[in-house]
Structures are given as C-alpha cells and as structure tokens.
Coordinates of C-alpha atoms in Angstrom, one line a residue:
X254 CA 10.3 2.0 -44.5
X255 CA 7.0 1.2 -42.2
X256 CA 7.5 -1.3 -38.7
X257 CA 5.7 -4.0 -40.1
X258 CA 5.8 -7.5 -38.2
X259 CA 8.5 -8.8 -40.3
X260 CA 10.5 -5.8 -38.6
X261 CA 9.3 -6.8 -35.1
X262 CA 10.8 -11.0 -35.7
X263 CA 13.8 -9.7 -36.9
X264 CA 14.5 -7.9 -34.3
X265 CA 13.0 -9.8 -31.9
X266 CA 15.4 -12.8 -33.3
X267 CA 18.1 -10.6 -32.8
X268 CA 17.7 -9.6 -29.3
X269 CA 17.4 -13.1 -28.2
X270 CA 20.6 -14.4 -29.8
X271 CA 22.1 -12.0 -27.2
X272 CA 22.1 -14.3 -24.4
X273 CA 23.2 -11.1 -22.1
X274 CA 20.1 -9.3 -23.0
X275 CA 17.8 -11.4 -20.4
X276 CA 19.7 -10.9 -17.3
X277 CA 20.2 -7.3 -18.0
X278 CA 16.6 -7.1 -18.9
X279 CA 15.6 -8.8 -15.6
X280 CA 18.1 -6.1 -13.8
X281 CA 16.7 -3.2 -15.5
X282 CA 13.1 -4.3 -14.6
X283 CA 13.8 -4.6 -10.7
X284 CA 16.5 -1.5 -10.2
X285 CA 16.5 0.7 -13.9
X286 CA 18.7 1.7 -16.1
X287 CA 21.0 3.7 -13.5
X288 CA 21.4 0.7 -10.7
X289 CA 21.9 -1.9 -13.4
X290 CA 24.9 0.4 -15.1
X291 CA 26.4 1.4 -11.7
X292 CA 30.3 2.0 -12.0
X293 CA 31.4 1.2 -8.2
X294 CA 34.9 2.2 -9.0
X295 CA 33.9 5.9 -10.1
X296 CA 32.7 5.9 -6.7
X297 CA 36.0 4.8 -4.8
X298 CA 37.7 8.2 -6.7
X299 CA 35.4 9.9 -4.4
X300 CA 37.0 10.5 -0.8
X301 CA 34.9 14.1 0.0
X302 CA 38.7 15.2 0.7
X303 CA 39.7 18.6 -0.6
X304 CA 43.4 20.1 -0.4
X305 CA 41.6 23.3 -0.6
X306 CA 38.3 24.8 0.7
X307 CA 37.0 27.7 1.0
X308 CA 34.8 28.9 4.3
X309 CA 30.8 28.0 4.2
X310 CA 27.4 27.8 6.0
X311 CA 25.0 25.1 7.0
X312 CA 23.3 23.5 4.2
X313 CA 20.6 24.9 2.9
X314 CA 17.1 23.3 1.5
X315 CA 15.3 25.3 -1.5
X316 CA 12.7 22.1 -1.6
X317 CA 9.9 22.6 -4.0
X318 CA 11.3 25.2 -5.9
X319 CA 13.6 26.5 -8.4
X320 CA 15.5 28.7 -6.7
X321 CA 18.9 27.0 -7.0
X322 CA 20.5 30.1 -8.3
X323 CA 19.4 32.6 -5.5
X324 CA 20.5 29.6 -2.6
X325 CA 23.7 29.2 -4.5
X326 CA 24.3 32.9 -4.7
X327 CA 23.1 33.9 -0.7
X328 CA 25.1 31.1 0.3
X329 CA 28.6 32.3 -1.4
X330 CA 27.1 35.9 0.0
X331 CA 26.8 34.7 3.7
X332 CA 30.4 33.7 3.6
X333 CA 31.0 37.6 3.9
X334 CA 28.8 38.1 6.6
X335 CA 29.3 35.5 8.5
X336 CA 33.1 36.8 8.6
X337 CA 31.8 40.5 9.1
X338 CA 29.3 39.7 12.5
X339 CA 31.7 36.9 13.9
X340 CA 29.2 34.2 13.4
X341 CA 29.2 30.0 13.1
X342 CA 26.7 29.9 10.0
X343 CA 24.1 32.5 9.0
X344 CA 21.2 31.9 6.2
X345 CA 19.3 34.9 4.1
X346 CA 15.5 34.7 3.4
X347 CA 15.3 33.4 0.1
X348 CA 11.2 34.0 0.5
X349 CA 12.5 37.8 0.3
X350 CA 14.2 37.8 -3.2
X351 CA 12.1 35.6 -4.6
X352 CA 9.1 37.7 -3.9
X353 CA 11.0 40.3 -6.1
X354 CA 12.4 38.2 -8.8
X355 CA 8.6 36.9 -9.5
X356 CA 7.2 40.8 -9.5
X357 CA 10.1 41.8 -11.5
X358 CA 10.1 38.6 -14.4
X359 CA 6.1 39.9 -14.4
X360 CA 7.1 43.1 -15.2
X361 CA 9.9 42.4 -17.6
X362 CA 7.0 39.7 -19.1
X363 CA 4.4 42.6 -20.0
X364 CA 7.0 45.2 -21.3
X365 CA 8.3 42.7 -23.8
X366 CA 4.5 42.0 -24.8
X367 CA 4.2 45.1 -25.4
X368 CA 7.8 45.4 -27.2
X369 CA 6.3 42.7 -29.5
X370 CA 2.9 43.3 -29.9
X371 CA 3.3 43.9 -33.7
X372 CA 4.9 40.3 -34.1
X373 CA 2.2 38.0 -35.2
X374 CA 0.7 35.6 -32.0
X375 CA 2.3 32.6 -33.5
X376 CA 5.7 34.4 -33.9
X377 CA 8.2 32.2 -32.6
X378 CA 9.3 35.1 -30.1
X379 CA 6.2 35.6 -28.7
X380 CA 5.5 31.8 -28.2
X381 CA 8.8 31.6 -26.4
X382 CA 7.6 34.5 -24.3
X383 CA 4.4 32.7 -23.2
X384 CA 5.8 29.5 -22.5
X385 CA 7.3 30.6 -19.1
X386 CA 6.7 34.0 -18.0
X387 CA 7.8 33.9 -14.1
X388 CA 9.6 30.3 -14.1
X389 CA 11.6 29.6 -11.0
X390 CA 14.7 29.6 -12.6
X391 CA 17.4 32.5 -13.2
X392 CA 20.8 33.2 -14.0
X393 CA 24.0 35.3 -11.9
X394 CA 23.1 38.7 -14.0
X395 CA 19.7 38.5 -13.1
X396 CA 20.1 37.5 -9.1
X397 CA 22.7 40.5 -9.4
X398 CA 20.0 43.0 -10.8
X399 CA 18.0 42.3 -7.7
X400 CA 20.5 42.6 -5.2
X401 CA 21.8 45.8 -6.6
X402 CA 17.8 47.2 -6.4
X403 CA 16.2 45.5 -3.0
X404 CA 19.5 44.1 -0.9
X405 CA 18.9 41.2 1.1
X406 CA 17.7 40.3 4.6
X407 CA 18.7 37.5 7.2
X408 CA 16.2 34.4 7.1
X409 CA 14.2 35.1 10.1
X410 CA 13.1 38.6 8.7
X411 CA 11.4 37.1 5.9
X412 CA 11.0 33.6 6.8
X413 CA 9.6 30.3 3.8
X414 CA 6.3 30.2 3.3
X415 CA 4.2 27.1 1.7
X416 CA 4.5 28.9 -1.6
X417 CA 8.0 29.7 -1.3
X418 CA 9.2 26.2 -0.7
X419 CA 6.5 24.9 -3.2
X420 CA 6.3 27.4 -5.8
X421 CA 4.2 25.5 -8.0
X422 CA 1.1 26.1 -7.3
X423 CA 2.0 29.6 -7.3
X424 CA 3.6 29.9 -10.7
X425 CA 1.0 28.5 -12.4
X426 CA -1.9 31.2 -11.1
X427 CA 0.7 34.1 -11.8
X428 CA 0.8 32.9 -15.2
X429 CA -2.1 32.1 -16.3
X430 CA -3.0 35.7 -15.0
X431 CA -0.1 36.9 -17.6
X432 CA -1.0 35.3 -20.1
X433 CA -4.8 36.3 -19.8
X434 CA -2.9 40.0 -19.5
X435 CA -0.8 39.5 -22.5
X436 CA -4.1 38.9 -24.7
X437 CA -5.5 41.8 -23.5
X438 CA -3.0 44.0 -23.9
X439 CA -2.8 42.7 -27.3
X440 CA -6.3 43.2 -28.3
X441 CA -6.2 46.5 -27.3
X442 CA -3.1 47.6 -29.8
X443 CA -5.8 45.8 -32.3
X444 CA -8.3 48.0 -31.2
X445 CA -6.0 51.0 -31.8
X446 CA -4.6 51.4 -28.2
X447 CA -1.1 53.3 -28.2
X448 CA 2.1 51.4 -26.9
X449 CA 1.9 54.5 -24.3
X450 CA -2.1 53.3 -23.5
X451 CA -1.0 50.0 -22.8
X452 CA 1.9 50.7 -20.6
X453 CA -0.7 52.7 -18.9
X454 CA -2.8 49.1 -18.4
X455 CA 0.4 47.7 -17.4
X456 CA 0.1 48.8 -13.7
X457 CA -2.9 48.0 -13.0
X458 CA -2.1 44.3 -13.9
X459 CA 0.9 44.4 -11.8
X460 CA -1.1 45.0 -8.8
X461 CA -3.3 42.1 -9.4
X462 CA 0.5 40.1 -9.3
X463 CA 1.8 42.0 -6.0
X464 CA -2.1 41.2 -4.3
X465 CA -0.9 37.3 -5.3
X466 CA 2.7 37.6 -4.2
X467 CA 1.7 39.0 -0.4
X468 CA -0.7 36.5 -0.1
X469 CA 1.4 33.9 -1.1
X470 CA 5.0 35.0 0.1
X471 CA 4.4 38.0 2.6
X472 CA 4.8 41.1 3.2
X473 CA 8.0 42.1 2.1
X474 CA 10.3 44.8 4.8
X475 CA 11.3 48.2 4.1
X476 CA 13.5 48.3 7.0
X477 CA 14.1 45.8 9.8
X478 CA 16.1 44.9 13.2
X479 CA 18.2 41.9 13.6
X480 CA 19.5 40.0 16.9
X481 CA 22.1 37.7 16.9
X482 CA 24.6 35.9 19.2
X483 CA 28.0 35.8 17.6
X484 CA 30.1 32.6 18.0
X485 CA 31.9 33.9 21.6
X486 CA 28.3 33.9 22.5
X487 CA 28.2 37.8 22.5
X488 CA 24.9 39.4 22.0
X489 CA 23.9 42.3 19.3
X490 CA 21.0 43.9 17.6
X491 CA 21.4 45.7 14.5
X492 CA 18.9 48.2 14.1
X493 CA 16.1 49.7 12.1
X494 CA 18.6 48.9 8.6
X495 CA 17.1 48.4 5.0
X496 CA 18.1 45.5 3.0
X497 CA 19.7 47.5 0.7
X498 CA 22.4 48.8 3.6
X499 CA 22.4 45.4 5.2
X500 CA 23.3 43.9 1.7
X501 CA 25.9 46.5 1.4
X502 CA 27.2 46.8 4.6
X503 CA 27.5 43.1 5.6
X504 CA 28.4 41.6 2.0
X505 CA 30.2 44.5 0.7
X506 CA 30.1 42.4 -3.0
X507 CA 31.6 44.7 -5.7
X508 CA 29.0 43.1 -7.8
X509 CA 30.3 45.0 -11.2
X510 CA 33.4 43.6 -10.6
X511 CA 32.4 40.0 -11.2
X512 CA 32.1 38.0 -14.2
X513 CA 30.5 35.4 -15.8
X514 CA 32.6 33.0 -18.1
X515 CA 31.1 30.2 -19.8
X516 CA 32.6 27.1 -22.0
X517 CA 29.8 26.8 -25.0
X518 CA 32.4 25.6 -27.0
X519 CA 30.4 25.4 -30.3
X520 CA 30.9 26.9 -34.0
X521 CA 28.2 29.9 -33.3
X522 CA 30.1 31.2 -30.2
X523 CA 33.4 31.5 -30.2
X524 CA 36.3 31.9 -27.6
X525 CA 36.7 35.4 -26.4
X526 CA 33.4 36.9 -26.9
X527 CA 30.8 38.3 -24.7
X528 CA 27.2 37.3 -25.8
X529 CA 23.8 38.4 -24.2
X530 CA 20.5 37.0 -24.7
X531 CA 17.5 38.4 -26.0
X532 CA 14.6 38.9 -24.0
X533 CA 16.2 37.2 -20.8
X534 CA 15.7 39.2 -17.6
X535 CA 14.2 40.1 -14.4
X536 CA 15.1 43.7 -13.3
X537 CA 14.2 45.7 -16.6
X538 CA 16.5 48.4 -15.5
X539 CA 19.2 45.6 -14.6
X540 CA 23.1 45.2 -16.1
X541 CA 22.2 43.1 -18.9
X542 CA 23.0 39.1 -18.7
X543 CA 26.3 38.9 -20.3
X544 CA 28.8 35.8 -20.6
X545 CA 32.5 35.7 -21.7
X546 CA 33.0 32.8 -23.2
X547 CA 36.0 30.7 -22.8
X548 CA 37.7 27.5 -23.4
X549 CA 36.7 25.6 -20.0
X550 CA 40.7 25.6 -18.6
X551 CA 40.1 29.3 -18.4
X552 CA 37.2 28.5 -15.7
X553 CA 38.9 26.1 -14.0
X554 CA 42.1 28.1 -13.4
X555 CA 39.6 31.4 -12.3
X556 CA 37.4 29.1 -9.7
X557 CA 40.8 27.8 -8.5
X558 CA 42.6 31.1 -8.0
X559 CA 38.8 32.0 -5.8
X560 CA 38.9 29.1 -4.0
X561 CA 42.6 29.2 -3.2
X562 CA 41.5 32.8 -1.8
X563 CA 38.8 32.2 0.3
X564 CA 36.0 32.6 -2.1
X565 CA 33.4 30.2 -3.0
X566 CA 32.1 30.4 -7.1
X567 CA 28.4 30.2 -8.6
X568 CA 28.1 27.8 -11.0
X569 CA 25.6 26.7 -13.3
X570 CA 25.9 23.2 -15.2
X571 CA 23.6 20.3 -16.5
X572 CA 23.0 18.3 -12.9
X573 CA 21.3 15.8 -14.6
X574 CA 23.7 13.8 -15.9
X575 CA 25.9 11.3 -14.9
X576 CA 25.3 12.3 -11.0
X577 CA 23.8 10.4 -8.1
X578 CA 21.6 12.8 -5.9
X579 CA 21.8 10.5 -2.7
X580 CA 26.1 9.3 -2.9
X581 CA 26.0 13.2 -4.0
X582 CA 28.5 12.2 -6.7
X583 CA 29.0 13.6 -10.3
X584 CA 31.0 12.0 -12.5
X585 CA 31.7 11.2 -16.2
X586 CA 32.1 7.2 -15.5
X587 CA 29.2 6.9 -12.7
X588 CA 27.0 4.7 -15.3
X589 CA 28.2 2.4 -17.9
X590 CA 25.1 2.7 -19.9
X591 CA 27.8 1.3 -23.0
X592 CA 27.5 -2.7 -20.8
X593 CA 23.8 -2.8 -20.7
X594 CA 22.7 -1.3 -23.7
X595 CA 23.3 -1.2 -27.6
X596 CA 25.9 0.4 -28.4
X597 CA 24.8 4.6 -28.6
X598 CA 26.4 7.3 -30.8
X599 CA 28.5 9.6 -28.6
X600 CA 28.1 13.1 -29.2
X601 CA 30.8 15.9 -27.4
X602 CA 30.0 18.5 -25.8
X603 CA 29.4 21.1 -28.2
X604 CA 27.3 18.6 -30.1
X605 CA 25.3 17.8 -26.9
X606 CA 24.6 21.9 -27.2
X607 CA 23.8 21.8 -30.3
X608 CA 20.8 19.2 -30.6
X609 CA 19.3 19.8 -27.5
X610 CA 21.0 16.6 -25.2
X611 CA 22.5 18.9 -22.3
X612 CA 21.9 22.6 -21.3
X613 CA 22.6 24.7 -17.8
X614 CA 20.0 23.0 -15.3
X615 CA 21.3 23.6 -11.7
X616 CA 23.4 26.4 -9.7
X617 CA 25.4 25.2 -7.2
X618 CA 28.7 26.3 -5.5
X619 CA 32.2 25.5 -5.5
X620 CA 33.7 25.7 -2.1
X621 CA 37.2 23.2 -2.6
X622 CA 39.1 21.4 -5.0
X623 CA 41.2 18.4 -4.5
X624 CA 44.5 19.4 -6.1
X625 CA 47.4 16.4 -7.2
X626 CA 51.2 17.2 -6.7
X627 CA 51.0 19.1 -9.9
X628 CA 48.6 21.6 -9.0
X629 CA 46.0 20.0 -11.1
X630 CA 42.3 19.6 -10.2
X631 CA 41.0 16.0 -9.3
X632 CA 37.5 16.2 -7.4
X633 CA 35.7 19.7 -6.4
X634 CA 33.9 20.2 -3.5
X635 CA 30.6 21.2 -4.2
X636 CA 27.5 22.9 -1.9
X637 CA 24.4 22.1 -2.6
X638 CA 21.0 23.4 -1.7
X639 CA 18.9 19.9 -1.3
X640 CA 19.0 19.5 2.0
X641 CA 21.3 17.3 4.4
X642 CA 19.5 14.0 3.0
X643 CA 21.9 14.4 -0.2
X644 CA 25.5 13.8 -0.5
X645 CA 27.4 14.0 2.4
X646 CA 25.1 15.8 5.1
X647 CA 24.6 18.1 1.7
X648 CA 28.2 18.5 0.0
X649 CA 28.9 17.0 -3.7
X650 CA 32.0 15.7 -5.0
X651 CA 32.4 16.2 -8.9
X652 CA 35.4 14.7 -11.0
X653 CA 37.2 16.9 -12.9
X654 CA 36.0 15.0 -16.3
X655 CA 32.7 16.1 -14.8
X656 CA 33.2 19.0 -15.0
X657 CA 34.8 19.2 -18.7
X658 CA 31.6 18.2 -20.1
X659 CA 28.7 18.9 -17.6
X660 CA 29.9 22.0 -16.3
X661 CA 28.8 25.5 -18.7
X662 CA 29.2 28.6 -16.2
X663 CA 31.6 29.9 -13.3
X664 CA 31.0 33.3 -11.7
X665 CA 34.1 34.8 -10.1
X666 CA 35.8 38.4 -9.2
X667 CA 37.2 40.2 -12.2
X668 CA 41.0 39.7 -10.8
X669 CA 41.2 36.2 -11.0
X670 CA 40.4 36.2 -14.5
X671 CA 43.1 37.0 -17.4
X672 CA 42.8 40.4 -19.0
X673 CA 42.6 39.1 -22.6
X674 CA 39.4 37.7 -21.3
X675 CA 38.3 40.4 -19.3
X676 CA 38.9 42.4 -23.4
X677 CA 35.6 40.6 -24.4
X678 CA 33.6 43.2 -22.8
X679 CA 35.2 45.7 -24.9
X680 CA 34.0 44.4 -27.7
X681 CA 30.2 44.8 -29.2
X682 CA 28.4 42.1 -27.2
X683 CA 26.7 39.5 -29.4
X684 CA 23.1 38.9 -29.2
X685 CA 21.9 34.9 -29.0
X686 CA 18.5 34.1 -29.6
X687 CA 16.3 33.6 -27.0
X688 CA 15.8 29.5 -27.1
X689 CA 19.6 29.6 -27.7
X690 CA 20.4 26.8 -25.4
X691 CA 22.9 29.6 -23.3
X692 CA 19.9 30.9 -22.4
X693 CA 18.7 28.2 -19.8
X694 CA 18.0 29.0 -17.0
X695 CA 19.0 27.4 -13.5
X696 CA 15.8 25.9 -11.9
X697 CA 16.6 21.9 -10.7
X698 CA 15.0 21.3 -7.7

C-alpha cells in the first residue's frame, strides 16, 4: 500500500467526524501533548511526606552535564561524612572525578581499538565503540572503579569549571581526537604494526587527552588541606591528606560489599543471574560492571531495609517518562495520553526493553519512602541533582507504580539483600551485548 490522496480524504473524513479532535487539537497547539493530558489527581497522591527518610545534603546542580550518576553517588557518599566531621551539609568536587572518568573511558576507548582491530571498520562492535567514546554518562561499577583508584575530594579543592558544568563542548574535541586516534592506530596494524607497537602509540595519544582535560577541568591534587566549621561552629583543618585517604577515611564505603540488582524482567535475562556487559567500562583495571537481576519486589524490599537504616540508594531508571521536571513528580498516571489521542498499543515493561521504548536514562537517589499501615511502599522520596528550581527546592516524589515500570537499578549493601540473590555471583556471570539496552548508561541532564 502507497499514501495516495485517497488515503489522505479518508482519513481526513475520519478525523473530523470526531468532533473531540478540534478542541484537543486547539489544546495541543497552545500547551502540547503533556499540558493537554495532564492528570491533576496523580498530582494530589503527592504530599512530599515520607514515614521514613534517610539523612542528606543540600541539593546539588550537575547543569550541563551528564554526570547524574557521580552526583547521585557523592551525594549518598557525603551522608558518611557529613556524620564523620559533625557537619550541616558537605558537597564533593564532581570536576575531580569527572576529570578521571573522561581520562580513564579514553583509555578503556583505545585498548578496545586495539582489542578489535582485526574486526572489520564496519563491524557492528567497532561502530558501537565509535559512537561514544567518553560520553557523560556511567553506571555504579564504573563510579566504583574510580573511587577505589583516585578517592574523592571536598568541592572547594577541585571546584566546576565552564567545561565541567557544560561538558559539551568538551566531549566533542576529546572525541573527535579518538576517533582520529582510533584510525591511526588501525592503519598502522594494516601497515604491519604489532598489537605491542600500538599500545606503545597509545600513550602518547593519552597525553594529547590529559593536555585537554587540564585545560578544560584543572589540575587535578595529589594531596590537599581542608578547613571547615562543624555545625557547633568549631573550627578544623585537615591536613596535607590524599583523596584516596580522605575517601577512605571519611566515607569508609565497603565498596565490594555492595550490589547492584536490576528488574530487566525479559525472556533473555532471567531472575537470579548476574550479567556483565561487553566492552562497558571506565577503569580498565576496575571490578567489572555486574548486575543481579531480580524480580523488582526484591529491589524494593533491599532499598527499604537501607532507607529504614539510615542509608540512601543509587538508582538508575528511565526519567523520561511519565515525570514532570518542575512539580518534580513521577508517576504512572501523570498524563492521560489515552483522552487526547487514538487509542496506542500498550507494551509492558519487558516489551518496552525489548524494542527500544524505555532504557536506564538518569541516576538519582532514594532518601525516604512513604510506607501505608501495612508496611507497603506508596510514594519515595527522591534527590535529585537539577538544582533547587525542580521539585520541591530539588526533592522528587515517585509513586510506587512508578517505580514498577520506570525504575531498572537499585545499588544497596550486600546485608540487606537475600542470600539466594546474593548466590548469583557464584554463578558464571553472563555476558550481554554491548547495545544490550542494560547497557545504558546514566547521563540525563
């Protein structure tokens, strides 16, 4: 069948026998889709009153950039040493680890060229490794990889940048230089260059990245001193530390002992095994990224159990959907597309994996959850790294539906998971593809 004009009258006849379709039409032109949908009573579920909450900082901003998973993971971090130096609120330079996590994805970016160089250029991997080589976005494995390696440091010792709050710019000249690097290094193996040769070349392409990452981000400390006053007002300097002991000494994270569980609840992956995905790291040296995966009670009953004890959970979902950024409200009935439009095929959650409708966007917190006489979760609080402009002076509320079908990743201590979980990881880890959609990466800004 062509769209012929024929095709056009009919359904042209069609939409104008629906006498609804004009005022909706008129609405949609002036406010969009969204406005015109608008379910006012999802919004009346949402009190921003939690029956349990966990301990956190001021909001944070990560503007321009990507970095959703490092805020979300320095602010849960903070919470530690905010308890550990007696203070209000505290904030650690993002600038800092994401000067690292853009050297390291460079490195990790030229080492799988290299690992592939015998794949043809129009290999699917190798296209999938040129799309993105040092993107903004990351996952909990590969923000734990860094910490374990370079630590962390308080805001003020590494402070934003232009480039760090508008990466952009930024990514773009980094990668175009990789990709200019990644033809080079695999003419050479054409020209009979060694896989030992072109690691060899590898490092003097890495400088031409660090000379771009100083510029852009700073120079990054070995070892610092840090002044604060506590919250009795009490003064104290902490001296000539490196971010590696400040890390450890004021966070104190056990970061093997905690976990990522996902809900991917499709036919490929199923319930109580770990996966890993090729090809998807930072820290080439790092613990690999690896998920248990789980129906999605499991990771509400494990980020309950944290919250319940004081700790706030990573999480990554698809922020996208069903969510308005200024109410800061995420929920499964927000917009009643179903009123305004024809009616659409639904498609569930796994489905919505499977051809491409929803994937891991954003990393956020939880920090409370609204529980009803039965112990059962109704709204969770959520942290956000937007700024105070959003939600409530920066703080989400997400229904519980929400999270059924939005929600794909929690990140919580070991003990508050159940041990036939936890058995995953004793099993051969199964490898996912690299566009697998698990494989998204957190980068909404």
């Amino acid at each position: 069948m062509t769209i012929n004009q024929e095709l056009i009258q009919s359904f042209k006849t069609k939409y104008q026998a629906e006498t609804i379709n004009h005022a909706v039409e008129n609405a949609v032109a002036k406010v969009g889709f969204n406005q015109s949908s608008f379910n006012n009573e999802a919004v009346r579920d949402h009190t921003f009153v939690f029956s349990d909450e966990t301990k956190r900082g001021k909001i944070t901003d990560q503007k321009k950039s990507g970095r959703c998973w490092m805020f979300a993971a320095l602010n849960g971090a903070r919470v530690n040493t905010m308890e550990e130096l007696n203070l209000e609120t505290f904030e650690f330079s993002q600038n800092y680890t994401l000067f690292w996590d853009k050297l390291e994805k460079s490195n990790f970016f030229l080492d799988s060229i290299i690992e592939t160089v015998e794949e043809p250029l129009n290999s699917r991997v190798v296209q999938h490794l040129l799309q993105a080589p040092v993107e903004d976005g990351g996952q909990w494995d590969m923000f734990t990889a860094l910490l374990q390696k370079y630590g962390s440091v308080p805001k003020s010792v590494m402070p934003e940048t232009y480039h760090s709050s508008n990466t952009y710019e930024m990514v773009a000249i980094i990668t175009k230089r990789l990709r200019a690097f990644a033809k080079e290094l695999r003419t050479a193996y054409q020209n009979k260059a060694s896989k030992e040769d072109l690691k060899a070349m590898k490092e003097d392409m890495l400088y031409v990245i660090y000379n771009i990452l100083v510029k852009a981000l700073g120079q990054v400390p070995e070892k610092f001193s840090y002044s604060y006053r506590d919250k009795d007002g009490k003064y104290h300097r902490i001296e000539d530390i490196t971010p590696q002991d400040f890390f450890n000494k004021y966070v104190g994270w056990d970061l093997e002992g905690k976990v990522s569980v996902i809900n991917a609840p499709t036919e490929d992956k199923p319930f109580g095994r770990a996966f890993t995905v090729k090809y998807l790291a930072s820290v080439a040296e790092g613990h690999p990224i690896t998920y248990i995966n789980a129906p999605i009670e499991v990771l509400k009953e494990a980020a309950i159990a944290s919250i319940k004890d004081g700790k706030p959970v990573w999480f990554g979902c698809d922020v996208g959907k069903m969510s308005d950024r200024e109410l800061g409200i995420m929920d499964k009935d927000l917009y009643e597309y179903e009123t305004i439009l024809a009616e659409a095929p639904q498609l569930n959650k796994a489905e919505r994996l499977d051809y491409g409708e929803s994937l891991l966007t954003h990393a956020m917190l939880l920090v409370g959850v609204d529980l009803d006489a039965d112990g059962k979760p109704v709204n969770w609080k959520v942290e956000n790294s937007w700024g105070e402009k959003s939600g409530d002076k920066g703080i989400f509320s997400m229904s519980d539906q929400w999270f059924d079908e939005y929600n794909y990743q929690v990140t919580v201590d070991k003990k508050y998971l159940d041990q036939k979980w936890l058995d995953a990881l004793n099993q051969p880890v199964i490898e996912l593809e690299p566009w697998d959609p698990m494989g998204s990466l957190a980068d909404w800004n």
